[in-house]
Every structure is written in structure tokens, then in C-alpha cells.
Amino acid sequence: MTKTKIWENVSIIQLKAKDAITNFTENAKLVYVLSGKIEVAFDDYTMTFGLGEFFVVPNFITVKILNAERSSRFYAMEFAYWSENEDKGKIDVFEGDSKSKGEASNSTLSQSLGRMLRLYYLEKESASYWEVNALYFQIISKLEQKYLVKLEGNKWQLSVENIEAYLNQNISEDLSLEGLAEVFYVSKQSMSRFMKKHFDISFSKYLQEKRFEKLELLLATSDTPINSLVYEVGFKNLNSFNRLFRKKYNLSPREWRQGHSKEVGNSTETEEKLSFDDFQSFMEDSKSNFSFNANQSKKSQSPKYIWNLLNLEALGDYQTYRKIKFIQSKLTLDTLRFPLDLQKKEEVYFDSFLDFLEDRQIKPYMVIDLSDSISNNRSLNYLKSLYQRYGAKQFSQYYIEFRSQVISQETVSEYKRLCFALKQMSSDLQCGFGDFNIYADKDKMEQLMGYSDLEDSIDFIAIEALPIVKEPSLYSSRENIVLGSNVKAISRKIDDFLAISRTRVPFILSGYNLTADNLDDINDSAYKSGYCLAFLEHNEDKFAKIGYASLLDNWSLELANSAEFIGLSGLVTKSGLPKVELFAYDFKSRLQDYLIAKEDGLILTTDRAGSYTILAHNHQKLTDYYSSSRDINLHESQNYVFETQGRHLQVELTNIPNGTYQVTFTILGPNDGNALDEARKYTALKQFDVRMLDFLKSRIQPTIYQKQVQVHDSKLLEKLILKPLEVILVEFRRLL
């Protein structure tokens, strides 16, 4: 009985930059990009291909991989094909690429190719014949529909490059001048003349030299038995081969190998093993199992957030008020931070804005620049008018942050003067020093600590974790973004900065983000949800309050007619479309009051009354690939993360009441609740009219699933699979 060869119709090898690929068979041969970006040279043009894209290797043309990003992984995938074409004047070939055919990177064919890669590299030994071939026939069927064409037989170009490539690819076959002539649709005599003219040697001599050339490489780099190698390179008679070899090298094959061996071991097998190891480390999901006791919960500290509105053009604008109301319907807006600059905005604008904040029960947090004493007096008088207007109770809830680029005796004295005047009105008013960036202001913090008598006058110190753009590097902002994406490293940097203080004064983190004031597409991507949660997870317990960089995409007259998505860092776009950051904070707000456990990327809480909540995310730091190019394509966001891994979590919760639980899964990710990805589904326009905006607002929501589970033994087990960049909120509610 013949043993079934499961992979007989599929061949896959990993490629690298500078490789050349040809196809001299009827088979469908593709190059598929799993990650990164590659530049490919065809006959007379070049193209680039990225994540999930592919191209068919044209017949009788050598295709070269010119360049590849460091994070790129791409593979040659060959699928056996037998043409049923009965027209002797035409032949069936596959040609084309996913770009020109309008094949999206998440199309059925692209996903099937990706699944075939996973099957080959992760489950090659355990995969069944049915599983492999069902996927194989699905791929062939899709290729036949879009990529199969009929060509005239005489259209294959007879060239030196094509002959060399054909012979290299078929060196082990029984080659002849007649057979080569048939391949290129010319007569035997024409092929003979071509060989002598361009190779200055007969076909048989040239073929013999090519076989010896291949044999030299195999003898020097492998320990495969010589007899096997002889047949592998196309020699059919051992006695004849031995005579030819000794005549050419004046040595036996064994003697030649002993003098030229470069390494021990089969290089082909080693290369294939490295390819398997690379793919498995790249694609295999991380797996974690947890078991927690529900009775070991403790009261958790409620996070206190600050929301920044730093663009004064937004004050007094109806659209600003409308967007704040929308955000407040999703989140608790406790404190709003904004600059009090009466030189740029008249008092009437601040009056209107403060009335709005009082009506919405939002505490004002005002920032005052200490550099101008005249302006400071005007600000002080305005604050006195607010005390008269709103009364001591309301005024006592204000936060006043004084900022100065330098710390000197003059600025410290000015701070004391203003703070004393304000405390005379309300001793509960919070006054503090700000403008300390963890990336640049260690010396400045040391200077502040030198004024030991100042501690009794300071209610808080405000620091920020916003990247500083370094000059003159062309990609400096993105280099800083890559560094800032490493949340654990930034957390350590914050700890080092706080250690300088040597004070009991509480700290406020007034703002954090991957980017500073510069625009960057990463702010509109699904990446930001996991980043925000990871940052809060590692840092919010260190501060009395913690602020995100910006409440709104900075509103200004200059940007009013710009595109909807321009890389700003707000929770909503300029027209009020919710971004993933807003949903991430919403997920965080739904956690219960009692903490059961907190692990890296996982929080489990309870209300101690039959409800439990799991919040999990799959945040990854960015790779240097993100800073390597000026043109960032958000379609390829997974190329930028350190590991494009899924995350498998198995969470067991013990000592919970038996009964029926309703379980609600809320999922946030590239295809679930991300405004930019949702907009791309329906329009290629950069600006949206009212109808499109209303439509998108109805569509931009995380995905929700529900089920019921029975608990009989006081144990609850939930398995979660998070794709790259994905966030999942799981809420368990016991039904009475």
C-alpha cells in the first residue's frame, strides 16, 4: 500500500533579501508577505508588497527581492497544478499580484495563504491529509478564478537568463537539448545555435559544468552521502560520473570533499530548521494560565483622572462643549486642565467655560505661567472674581498649577506670593508647581528640591511623560515614540524621576502619551487602546491624579478644514468620532470596586455581590521598523509591534457562588470599535459630510457577545484569545 504524502502538493520555503525566484513549471508559485515590507524587481518595473500581500512568480522570468525591512518575513509558496487545457497552441499560466487584482490583505485568499503557512510551520507533523488538501484546493480554486490566464505558446522569451534559471531549477531532471527546445518553443537546431552563440559551449558541456558547480556546493556544505548527491544533481551513471570527476579535479569525490569541507551537517536541513524555529517564535501565541481566589479581594483605589484641554481656541466653542458632553456620557470627567492665559483669551471666554464646567460638575484645573508678574496679577484678580462669583465651597475644589521654565529665587518668591493670596480665600484650594518632564527636567527638579522652605506651600507637583523631540534627527519623533511604547521602561524612568523629589508632597502626572505635540498616525490606530491600559496599569498607583495628553483632537481654525484623521492625540476626532482611547478608558471605568488580582495585561475585580470583571489586553511595544520610514501605512499596523502574537489566557476563579452567570464579552481592536478602520470600510475620502459622520457614529462600537454559564463547584473557568492589539472586557453577572 502506497503511503499518502500529506504535503505532496505544497512546497514552502522562507526567502530573504537579494534572493531570486523563477518558475518553469505549470505550478502556481507565489511569494507571500507575512510581515514587514519588501521591494521586488520584475522584468522592467519594481513593486513593493506588505503585510498580507502576495504576487505570482511569472513563468520564465527571474524575479529578484531587492530590499526587505528588518521585520519582514516572506515565503515562496508553490502549489502543484495540472492544466486541463486541450488547446495545443495555448498554455495555462498563473500571473498577477494581489495589488493589481484588488485583493485586500484580509481577503479570503490572503487569509488562506496565511493559514497554510501556520499549518506548515506549526502543525506540519500533526496535520491531516484532508486538512492540508482542503486548504490546498481552496487556494487553487481562488487562484484559478483571478490569476489563471491562457497565453500563446511562443510568447516565452528565449534568453540567457531564462535558460540558466530553467537549468538551475531542473538540474536533477533528465535534461536534453530537444527537451529544452520544446520548453522555449524553438527547434532543436535553433536552440543549438543559441547555446553556441551565447554560451560559447555545447549544451551537453554547459549542463555538465552546471551539475559539477551544484555538486561542489553540496559536497562542501553537507555530509549527505556522495552517491545520493550524484543523483541529486542529475548524473545517472556512477561509473561514468567517477571518471568525469577525476578527469576534471584529479581527485576522487571523497578526497575533494575532505579538502573543501566548510561545515559539518546538512545545510539544507539546518536552514529549514531555522526557518521553522523563526516562524514558530514569530507566530505562536503566548499562553498563560491563572487561578485566583475570589475571597482574597481587597478594596481598590479609585483612579482619579485629569483631562487636558490645552488649545485655547477651543474655549467658548459650541462644538467643544458638545464633544465634552459626549465624552462625559461615556466617562466620569472629574477634573479638566486648561491654561489660564488672559493675554490670549478674554475673560468672557473663561467665564462661559467655567459656567459650563460647573453645570457639568467638572472641577477646573488651571495652569498659570509665572514668567510675567503683570500677567500674574491679572490672573490673580480674575481668580478673586471667581471666588466672589461661585463662593468658597466651589472655589476650594480648584487646582492651580504654576509653571516656569526655570527654577530661581524670583520664580519661587512669585509662587509664594500668589499661593498665599489664593489660600487667604480658601485654604482647601490646591496650589502646585508644574512643568517637569521626566525626559528632560531632572536638574530642574533637583533645583526645586533645594528650596526646602517651599514644601509647606506646595500641595502637589505636576510632572509629565511626553516625549521630547530631539534634533536634528529626521526620524527623531518616531524614535521617541518607539522608546515611549516600552511601557515598562518608561515606568522605571518615572520611578527614577520621583526618587529625586525627597518630599512628602503628592505628585500629579499631568499628561502622558506616545507623542508630544507632533502629529503621528499612531494616535489614530488601534494600537493606542492597549498602550493606554498598559501605561495606567504600571503607573496610576504612583500619582494622586493622572492625566492623558489631550481630551479632544486639538480644535483650531487652522485644522477645521483638515482631514478627519491627522494623527492627533484626543479621545475623539475633530468632528466627535470616538477613538479607541475613549473606549479603553470606558473599559477601565467598568472594573469593580474590589481587586482580586493584577497581572501583566490582566486585571480581575469583583463587587463582592456576585459580579466579576476581567480586563485583558495584548499591548506590545513598537519595533524600530516604525521609525525606519517616513511613510507609515496604518493598514500594516501589526508590522510595527514587537511580536505579532496572539495571547491565550486561561483564568480560573475559585470560591464563587454557584448558580447561573450571564457573561458579556466586549472586544476592542483593529476590526472592533476603531474609528479609522471603520471609516476605511465605507469611504476613501479624507473629510466626511454630516451623513457619513452620523453613519460612522452608529457603527463605531466595540463588538459584544453574550452567553450563560453554570457554576456548580464554586469554580469559574474562562479561556480568552486576544489577537495582536486587542482588548477584551469580560463581565460576569450572577442571575438570581
XYZ file of C-alpha atoms in Angstrom:
736
model
C 0.000 0.000 0.000
C 1.377 3.398 -1.006
C 1.798 5.801 1.887
C -0.051 9.073 1.421
C 2.238 12.090 1.211
C 0.351 14.823 3.024
C 2.403 17.719 1.661
C 2.985 16.377 -1.864
C 1.050 19.255 -3.471
C 2.521 22.080 -1.378
C 6.071 23.370 -1.072
C 7.091 26.321 1.139
C 10.483 27.938 1.740
C 11.427 31.134 3.580
C 13.088 33.796 1.442
C 15.465 36.617 2.276
C 16.544 39.884 0.698
C 18.540 39.561 -2.555
C 17.003 36.149 -3.340
C 15.959 35.447 -6.940
C 12.905 33.332 -7.769
C 11.834 31.684 -11.020
C 9.072 29.351 -12.128
C 9.477 26.986 -15.073
C 6.568 24.717 -14.251
C 2.790 24.743 -14.598
C 2.525 25.065 -10.835
C 1.232 28.160 -9.090
C 4.196 29.771 -7.342
C 3.577 32.768 -5.093
C 5.595 34.967 -2.776
C 3.529 35.864 0.316
C 4.490 38.607 2.792
C 3.714 37.686 6.382
C 5.180 40.841 7.937
C 7.167 43.923 7.026
C 7.616 45.226 3.506
C 9.661 44.032 0.519
C 10.707 45.639 -2.768
C 10.575 43.324 -5.788
C 12.130 43.733 -9.242
C 10.280 42.198 -12.163
C 11.409 42.375 -15.802
C 11.108 46.124 -16.330
C 9.491 47.516 -13.174
C 9.557 47.277 -9.372
C 6.779 46.966 -6.798
C 6.513 46.900 -3.015
C 4.435 44.400 -1.076
C 3.454 44.489 2.585
C 1.525 42.566 5.218
C -0.869 40.000 3.693
C 0.026 40.892 0.084
C 1.471 38.495 -2.491
C 2.467 38.114 -6.111
C 2.561 35.219 -8.545
C 6.072 34.418 -9.779
C 5.797 34.823 -13.577
C 6.874 31.928 -15.757
C 10.291 32.191 -17.431
C 11.142 35.488 -15.721
C 13.597 35.866 -12.864
C 12.135 37.936 -10.032
C 14.539 39.496 -7.536
C 13.889 40.624 -3.956
C 15.757 43.947 -3.927
C 15.165 45.048 -0.346
C 13.285 43.938 2.750
C 12.584 45.651 6.064
C 14.286 44.098 9.080
C 10.985 42.827 10.435
C 9.982 41.271 7.104
C 9.131 37.609 6.783
C 8.136 36.365 3.333
C 7.799 32.950 1.768
C 7.763 31.230 -1.623
C 4.688 29.000 -1.725
C 4.337 26.552 -4.613
C 1.103 24.674 -5.300
C 1.010 21.750 -7.733
C -1.219 22.334 -10.756
C -2.173 20.174 -13.747
C -3.614 22.050 -16.669
C -6.692 20.647 -18.395
C -6.208 22.924 -21.385
C -6.627 20.973 -24.645
C -5.657 23.844 -26.965
C -2.148 22.913 -28.128
C -1.470 26.469 -29.296
C -2.003 27.923 -25.814
C -0.771 27.209 -22.314
C -2.269 27.926 -18.892
C -0.177 30.045 -16.540
C -0.753 31.978 -13.336
C 0.176 35.644 -13.252
C -0.649 38.860 -11.405
C -0.455 40.170 -7.859
C -2.848 40.978 -5.040
C -2.478 44.731 -5.530
C -3.381 44.908 -9.204
C -6.182 42.378 -8.683
C -7.710 44.428 -5.856
C -7.108 41.619 -3.376
C -7.315 43.071 0.147
C -4.750 41.942 2.710
C -7.608 40.365 4.673
C -9.230 38.689 1.638
C -10.192 35.021 1.710
C -7.209 34.072 -0.462
C -4.709 36.032 1.627
C -6.087 34.538 4.831
C -5.961 31.032 3.307
C -2.296 31.532 2.404
C -1.625 32.674 5.955
C -3.419 29.601 7.332
C -1.367 27.344 5.069
C 1.812 28.895 6.474
C 0.658 28.293 10.036
C -0.323 24.719 9.198
C 3.040 24.052 7.569
C 5.278 25.577 10.217
C 3.282 24.971 13.371
C 1.467 21.680 12.671
C 3.370 20.026 9.805
C 3.748 16.663 11.506
C 0.267 16.519 13.036
C -1.760 17.976 10.138
C -4.099 15.539 8.398
C -4.184 14.830 4.661
C -7.765 16.096 4.486
C -6.909 19.341 6.337
C -3.943 20.207 4.112
C -5.602 19.321 0.834
C -8.912 21.005 1.642
C -6.959 24.234 2.110
C -4.825 23.480 -0.966
C -7.865 23.062 -3.239
C -9.425 26.208 -1.779
C -6.306 28.190 -2.691
C -6.066 26.680 -6.183
C -9.754 27.429 -6.787
C -9.294 31.089 -5.808
C -6.160 31.361 -7.967
C -7.963 29.873 -10.994
C -10.733 32.446 -10.664
C -8.492 35.536 -10.731
C -4.943 34.643 -11.704
C -5.100 31.925 -14.386
C -4.622 33.123 -17.980
C -4.087 31.450 -21.369
C -1.021 32.525 -23.342
C 0.262 31.760 -26.800
C 2.953 29.110 -26.592
C 5.517 31.200 -28.472
C 5.380 34.102 -26.020
C 8.100 32.689 -23.751
C 11.244 34.720 -24.191
C 14.388 32.861 -25.191
C 17.210 34.459 -23.201
C 20.445 33.557 -21.432
C 18.887 34.392 -18.031
C 15.843 32.196 -18.630
C 17.898 29.227 -19.819
C 20.208 29.481 -16.789
C 17.262 29.753 -14.430
C 15.465 26.802 -16.036
C 18.508 24.561 -15.833
C 19.220 25.546 -12.212
C 15.649 24.769 -11.233
C 15.571 21.410 -13.045
C 19.205 20.305 -12.637
C 18.259 16.896 -11.229
C 15.940 16.078 -14.157
C 16.803 14.144 -17.327
C 17.586 17.207 -19.433
C 18.246 17.225 -23.171
C 18.680 19.736 -25.967
C 15.415 18.554 -27.524
C 13.532 18.997 -24.260
C 14.970 22.480 -23.695
C 13.948 23.498 -27.236
C 10.375 22.332 -26.553
C 10.201 24.376 -23.370
C 11.064 27.559 -25.280
C 9.062 26.639 -28.381
C 12.005 26.661 -30.790
C 13.565 23.949 -32.949
C 16.441 21.785 -31.759
C 18.716 23.412 -34.350
C 17.764 26.948 -33.206
C 18.452 26.054 -29.582
C 21.847 24.555 -30.505
C 22.854 27.708 -32.407
C 21.667 29.896 -29.486
C 23.750 27.920 -26.983
C 26.924 28.135 -29.047
C 26.428 31.841 -29.762
C 25.688 32.962 -26.188
C 27.441 30.321 -24.070
C 30.328 29.508 -26.425
C 29.892 25.877 -25.494
C 27.642 22.961 -26.448
C 24.515 22.197 -24.441
C 25.902 18.918 -23.048
C 29.167 20.582 -21.885
C 27.302 23.505 -20.320
C 24.903 21.154 -18.492
C 27.828 19.095 -17.183
C 29.537 22.241 -15.818
C 26.319 23.371 -14.095
C 25.985 19.962 -12.436
C 29.562 19.993 -11.186
C 29.052 23.539 -9.888
C 25.992 22.421 -7.899
C 27.817 19.303 -6.683
C 30.768 21.347 -5.376
C 28.440 23.356 -3.189
C 26.706 20.274 -1.789
C 29.952 18.394 -1.147
C 31.435 21.347 0.731
C 28.418 22.202 2.858
C 26.748 18.892 3.731
C 27.543 15.417 4.935
C 24.987 13.755 2.660
C 26.416 10.519 1.115
C 28.229 11.195 -2.143
C 26.211 8.650 -4.136
C 22.987 10.473 -3.142
C 24.419 13.832 -4.210
C 25.462 12.459 -7.582
C 21.890 11.570 -8.440
C 20.586 14.777 -6.864
C 22.498 16.911 -9.375
C 21.381 14.821 -12.339
C 24.198 12.325 -13.028
C 22.664 8.937 -13.849
C 25.672 6.600 -14.009
C 28.118 6.362 -11.090
C 30.978 4.834 -13.078
C 30.737 7.489 -15.767
C 30.485 10.193 -13.105
C 33.616 8.992 -11.264
C 35.663 9.081 -14.472
C 34.443 12.587 -15.315
C 35.081 13.851 -11.780
C 38.664 12.540 -11.582
C 39.406 13.918 -15.035
C 38.173 17.373 -14.011
C 39.608 17.623 -10.468
C 42.379 14.991 -10.477
C 40.857 13.784 -7.194
C 38.137 11.398 -6.121
C 34.883 12.987 -4.824
C 35.791 11.860 -1.269
C 39.282 13.433 -1.488
C 37.840 16.642 -2.882
C 35.287 16.855 -0.023
C 37.981 16.364 2.630
C 39.931 19.307 1.245
C 36.976 21.654 0.746
C 34.511 20.878 3.546
C 33.214 24.151 5.049
C 30.993 22.831 7.802
C 29.660 19.580 9.174
C 25.944 18.922 8.936
C 23.315 19.183 6.293
C 22.952 22.881 5.469
C 19.588 22.381 3.814
C 18.192 20.700 6.895
C 19.757 23.355 9.149
C 18.301 26.173 7.069
C 14.876 24.546 7.091
C 15.025 24.072 10.881
C 15.964 27.734 11.343
C 13.019 28.667 9.153
C 10.662 26.573 11.298
C 12.082 27.982 14.542
C 11.783 31.548 13.248
C 8.184 31.119 12.174
C 7.166 29.443 15.415
C 8.712 32.149 17.587
C 7.083 34.781 15.375
C 3.589 33.349 15.143
C 2.980 31.049 18.070
C 0.638 32.600 20.594
C 1.808 33.181 24.126
C -0.108 31.108 26.675
C -0.720 31.841 30.369
C -2.814 30.040 32.984
C -4.033 31.808 36.131
C -6.000 30.698 39.177
C -7.369 33.270 41.639
C -9.347 33.044 44.869
C -12.372 35.351 44.812
C -12.312 35.578 48.619
C -8.939 37.301 48.547
C -10.177 40.565 47.075
C -9.298 43.939 48.561
C -10.660 47.443 48.177
C -9.015 49.099 45.210
C -8.154 52.766 44.949
C -10.440 54.550 42.509
C -8.342 56.198 39.796
C -8.579 59.977 39.577
C -8.071 61.249 36.077
C -7.260 64.668 34.661
C -8.347 65.593 31.154
C -6.361 68.175 29.205
C -7.812 70.906 27.010
C -4.696 72.887 26.188
C -5.772 74.674 22.997
C -7.360 77.977 23.974
C -9.086 78.281 20.579
C -11.497 75.611 21.788
C -12.765 77.711 24.700
C -16.222 79.137 24.135
C -16.831 76.995 21.047
C -20.126 75.125 20.897
C -18.507 72.097 19.251
C -16.103 71.789 22.182
C -18.996 71.723 24.632
C -20.858 69.195 22.533
C -17.859 66.834 22.381
C -17.198 67.139 26.122
C -20.828 66.224 26.815
C -20.463 63.185 24.563
C -17.276 62.051 26.339
C -18.944 62.624 29.713
C -21.704 60.238 28.651
C -19.005 57.539 28.401
C -16.593 58.506 31.189
C -16.506 60.296 34.516
C -14.869 63.677 33.849
C -13.742 64.693 37.306
C -11.121 67.363 36.537
C -10.381 69.351 33.381
C -6.967 71.002 32.952
C -6.555 74.115 30.798
C -4.291 77.195 30.622
C -5.474 80.428 32.197
C -3.929 82.926 29.792
C -5.791 86.238 29.792
C -3.437 87.689 27.198
C -4.662 85.214 24.576
C -8.327 84.938 25.586
C -10.663 87.491 27.106
C -12.227 86.832 30.491
C -15.636 86.343 28.925
C -14.476 83.117 27.258
C -13.214 81.734 30.549
C -16.438 82.827 32.276
C -18.511 80.886 29.762
C -16.274 77.843 30.003
C -16.252 77.792 33.810
C -20.057 78.087 33.850
C -20.155 75.052 31.575
C -17.809 73.094 33.861
C -19.855 73.950 36.947
C -23.041 72.894 35.198
C -21.385 69.557 34.285
C -19.888 69.198 37.822
C -16.334 69.132 36.457
C -13.561 70.601 38.613
C -11.352 73.249 36.949
C -7.580 72.730 36.920
C -5.933 75.952 35.702
C -2.341 76.384 34.549
C -0.633 79.777 35.053
C 2.751 80.821 33.663
C 4.905 82.525 36.312
C 7.135 84.372 33.840
C 5.183 87.661 33.763
C 4.261 89.296 37.095
C 1.870 91.789 35.438
C 0.003 88.932 33.775
C 0.093 87.059 37.087
C -1.611 89.950 38.870
C -4.317 89.964 36.237
C -4.793 86.219 36.698
C -4.914 86.666 40.483
C -7.586 89.335 40.208
C -9.600 87.118 37.895
C -9.402 84.233 40.357
C -10.598 86.569 43.113
C -13.606 87.405 40.943
C -14.325 83.684 40.573
C -14.253 83.321 44.344
C -16.859 86.080 44.607
C -18.888 84.577 41.797
C -19.005 80.880 42.805
C -18.359 81.050 46.555
C -15.822 79.388 48.829
C -17.196 75.853 48.506
C -16.849 75.743 44.727
C -13.586 77.685 44.717
C -11.983 75.265 47.177
C -12.214 72.474 44.578
C -9.952 74.307 42.118
C -6.447 73.180 41.201
C -3.957 75.910 40.274
C -0.682 74.795 38.690
C 2.091 77.363 38.347
C 4.668 76.724 35.651
C 8.083 78.165 34.960
C 10.808 77.191 32.504
C 13.443 77.861 35.169
C 13.508 77.491 38.927
C 15.011 80.560 40.604
C 14.592 82.629 43.743
C 12.462 85.040 41.725
C 10.033 82.375 40.481
C 9.831 80.741 43.926
C 9.041 84.107 45.543
C 6.396 84.831 42.899
C 4.839 81.407 43.516
C 4.710 82.026 47.267
C 3.096 85.440 46.771
C 0.344 84.138 44.518
C -0.262 80.971 46.526
C -0.537 82.956 49.793
C -3.114 85.308 48.237
C -5.195 82.398 46.975
C -5.014 80.457 50.251
C -6.346 83.538 52.027
C -9.584 83.000 50.124
C -9.694 79.213 50.600
C -7.181 77.082 52.455
C -8.537 73.982 50.692
C -7.602 75.329 47.267
C -4.839 73.162 45.719
C -1.724 75.066 44.559
C 1.257 73.356 42.987
C 4.362 73.595 40.819
C 4.398 72.110 37.323
C 6.279 71.891 34.036
C 8.599 68.981 34.869
C 9.178 66.488 32.062
C 10.617 63.114 33.071
C 12.708 63.055 29.892
C 14.483 66.386 30.369
C 13.946 68.068 33.744
C 15.861 66.087 36.384
C 18.143 69.058 37.117
C 15.130 71.334 37.330
C 13.502 69.038 39.884
C 16.734 68.985 41.895
C 16.675 72.795 41.931
C 13.101 72.832 43.230
C 14.045 70.410 45.995
C 16.779 72.849 47.021
C 14.137 75.244 48.353
C 13.303 73.282 51.486
C 11.093 76.068 52.876
C 8.829 75.719 49.830
C 7.431 72.321 50.786
C 4.750 73.714 53.128
C 3.452 75.945 50.303
C 3.107 73.195 47.697
C 0.048 70.957 47.621
C 1.238 68.970 44.601
C 3.973 68.717 41.987
C 2.855 68.132 38.386
C 5.128 66.165 36.072
C 4.506 64.885 32.552
C 5.651 61.933 30.441
C 5.508 63.399 26.943
C 8.389 62.665 24.535
C 10.845 65.430 23.772
C 11.651 65.793 20.065
C 15.409 65.645 19.556
C 17.104 67.499 16.710
C 18.394 67.178 14.070
C 17.431 63.536 13.530
C 14.993 63.158 10.620
C 13.014 60.465 12.420
C 13.516 61.780 15.950
C 9.837 61.939 16.856
C 9.245 58.356 15.776
C 12.405 57.197 17.505
C 10.981 58.677 20.707
C 7.625 57.050 20.032
C 9.334 53.660 19.738
C 11.101 54.279 23.054
C 7.881 55.524 24.668
C 5.998 52.406 23.593
C 8.085 50.343 26.028
C 5.752 50.978 28.947
C 7.863 49.058 31.471
C 10.957 51.095 30.613
C 9.008 54.366 30.909
C 7.606 53.203 34.243
C 11.153 52.722 35.526
C 12.049 56.187 34.235
C 9.119 57.657 36.161
C 10.267 55.852 39.319
C 13.765 57.287 38.916
C 12.341 60.783 38.466
C 10.076 60.522 41.520
C 13.010 59.317 43.604
C 14.675 62.725 43.137
C 11.901 64.531 44.977
C 12.693 63.614 48.603
C 9.360 65.136 49.583
C 6.032 64.088 51.053
C 4.202 66.301 48.552
C 1.920 64.205 46.298
C 2.626 64.033 42.589
C 0.243 64.525 39.691
C 1.046 63.159 36.252
C -0.480 65.954 34.197
C -0.074 64.199 30.857
C 1.314 61.098 29.138
C 1.332 59.836 25.580
C 3.473 58.210 22.926
C 3.697 61.537 21.102
C 4.189 65.114 22.263
C 2.714 68.000 20.243
C 3.643 66.486 16.888
C 1.132 64.688 14.693
C 1.553 60.959 14.150
C -0.694 58.316 12.622
C -0.186 56.018 15.609
C -2.621 58.244 17.529
C -5.457 57.189 15.206
C -4.630 53.475 15.233
C -5.961 50.568 17.276
C -2.550 50.431 18.930
C -3.477 53.245 21.338
C -6.074 51.309 23.357
C -3.656 48.708 24.692
C -0.969 51.339 25.151
C -3.214 53.472 27.391
C -4.251 50.493 29.516
C -0.674 49.256 29.851
C 0.551 52.700 30.906
C -2.193 53.084 33.524
C -1.616 49.536 34.754
C 2.018 50.309 35.567
C 1.752 53.909 36.750
C -1.617 55.117 38.032
C -0.997 53.963 41.629
C 2.015 56.299 41.849
C 0.040 59.524 41.470
C -2.723 61.464 43.204
C -4.141 62.159 39.732
C -3.101 61.075 36.271
C -3.820 62.931 33.030
C -3.970 61.828 29.413
C -2.341 64.116 26.827
C -5.495 65.583 25.307
C -9.237 65.291 25.744
C -10.009 66.326 22.154
C -8.130 66.293 18.894
C -6.808 69.850 19.147
C -9.517 72.074 17.793
C -8.337 75.127 15.847
C -9.421 77.259 12.915
C -6.305 76.095 11.097
C -7.378 72.447 11.355
C -11.103 72.997 10.851
C -10.964 72.033 7.162
C -8.354 69.296 7.502
C -8.862 65.558 7.203
C -10.780 63.754 9.943
C -7.761 61.639 10.900
C -4.458 63.506 11.051
C -2.690 61.795 13.937
C -3.797 63.959 16.863
C -3.947 62.523 20.378
C -7.506 63.230 21.567
C -10.190 60.810 22.707
C -12.427 61.942 19.842
C -11.726 63.313 16.351
C -12.329 66.916 15.354
C -15.912 66.019 14.393
C -16.532 63.967 17.510
C -15.964 60.401 16.278
C -14.923 58.253 19.272
C -11.400 56.807 19.134
C -10.102 53.617 20.734
C -8.566 55.572 23.640
C -12.068 56.603 24.712
C -13.279 53.004 24.741
C -10.150 51.879 26.600
C -10.903 54.336 29.417
C -14.548 53.233 29.299
C -13.460 49.603 29.781
C -11.290 50.690 32.708
C -14.193 52.530 34.328
C -16.300 49.352 34.320
C -13.980 47.498 36.685
C -15.487 46.685 40.095
C -14.505 48.231 43.472
C -12.581 45.224 44.815
C -9.372 43.957 43.253
C -8.887 40.179 43.109
C -5.694 40.102 41.043
C -3.492 42.222 38.819
C -1.029 40.653 36.386
C 0.770 41.987 33.339
C -2.037 42.813 30.902
C -4.748 41.357 33.141
C -6.975 42.798 35.903
C -9.692 40.867 37.764
C -12.212 42.638 40.052
C -15.475 41.990 41.907
C -18.252 43.900 43.659
C -18.485 41.116 46.315
C -22.143 40.710 45.381
C -21.980 38.168 42.557
C -20.362 40.201 39.783
C -16.848 39.730 38.418
C -14.956 41.604 35.708
C -11.850 40.684 33.705
C -9.955 43.296 31.679
C -7.194 41.912 29.428
C -5.120 43.498 26.689
C -2.427 42.412 24.239
C -0.266 45.530 24.124
C 3.170 45.183 22.515
C 5.988 47.695 22.290
C 6.885 49.026 18.848
C 9.906 47.900 16.846
C 12.499 50.130 15.189
C 10.633 49.439 11.948
C 8.196 52.159 12.999
C 10.920 54.805 12.864
C 12.607 53.497 9.717
C 10.361 55.201 7.155
C 8.580 58.487 6.752
C 5.551 56.848 5.133
C 3.534 54.853 7.666
C 0.672 52.779 6.321
C -1.841 52.077 9.072
C -3.082 49.070 7.089
C 0.156 47.453 8.287
C -0.057 48.302 11.983
C 0.847 44.742 13.010
C 4.225 45.163 11.287
C 5.235 47.707 13.885
C 4.657 45.701 17.050
C 7.439 43.739 18.711
C 5.653 40.402 18.418
C 2.642 39.748 16.213
C 1.481 37.117 18.664
C -1.938 36.254 19.886
C -2.321 35.846 23.630
C -4.069 32.841 25.174
C -5.282 33.339 28.746
C -6.936 30.695 30.887
C -8.393 32.293 34.008
C -9.785 30.169 36.840
C -11.741 31.863 39.622
C -12.402 29.832 42.771
C -14.712 30.263 45.782
C -17.504 31.998 43.906
C -21.235 31.374 44.491
C -22.781 28.573 42.461
C -25.510 29.481 40.017
C -26.151 30.848 36.539
C -23.994 33.703 35.283
C -24.584 35.928 32.294
C -21.266 36.641 30.583
C -20.742 39.683 28.350
C -17.634 39.973 26.183
C -16.781 43.440 24.838
C -13.939 43.411 22.302
C -11.886 46.378 21.116
C -9.316 46.101 18.332
C -8.424 46.887 14.706
C -11.758 45.479 13.491
C -13.833 46.259 16.574
C -14.505 49.866 17.551
C -11.571 51.608 15.874
C -12.830 54.728 14.101
C -10.142 54.792 11.417
C -10.577 51.132 10.435
C -14.362 51.518 10.431
C -14.200 54.608 8.214
C -11.916 52.830 5.731
C -14.605 50.213 5.138
C -17.009 52.760 3.689
C -15.074 55.665 2.193
C -11.699 56.660 0.796
C -12.416 60.340 1.440
C -10.373 62.265 3.992
C -13.207 64.582 5.004
C -16.738 63.413 5.845
C -20.065 65.164 5.432
C -22.841 65.056 8.030
C -24.465 61.911 6.635
C -21.204 59.945 6.685
C -20.373 61.204 10.183
C -23.783 60.172 11.521
C -23.443 56.778 9.855
C -19.958 56.204 11.252
C -21.014 57.213 14.769
C -23.648 54.492 14.650
C -21.042 51.947 13.522
C -18.065 52.753 15.757
C -18.647 50.446 18.683
C -16.702 47.568 20.224
C -18.100 44.135 19.402
C -20.279 42.488 22.072
C -21.002 38.780 22.647
C -23.071 37.218 25.413
C -23.541 33.733 26.856
C -24.634 31.987 30.067
C -22.550 29.599 32.162
C -23.426 27.316 35.060
C -21.198 27.170 38.151
C -21.647 24.004 40.256
C -18.377 23.552 42.137
C -17.630 27.191 43.068
C -15.200 27.425 40.162
C -15.395 29.534 37.049
C -13.054 28.881 34.114
C -12.772 31.256 31.161
C -10.452 30.955 28.168
C -9.599 34.143 26.296
C -7.783 34.536 22.981
C -6.560 38.056 22.260
C -5.310 38.958 18.801
C -2.459 41.464 18.483
C -3.514 44.951 19.705
C -6.820 43.600 21.053
C -8.527 44.482 24.354
C -11.256 42.319 25.930
C -13.589 43.166 28.803
C -15.439 40.176 30.291
C -18.288 40.857 32.739
C -19.857 38.041 34.799
C -23.207 38.789 36.456
C -24.901 36.206 38.653
C -28.569 35.772 37.790
C -30.994 35.453 40.704
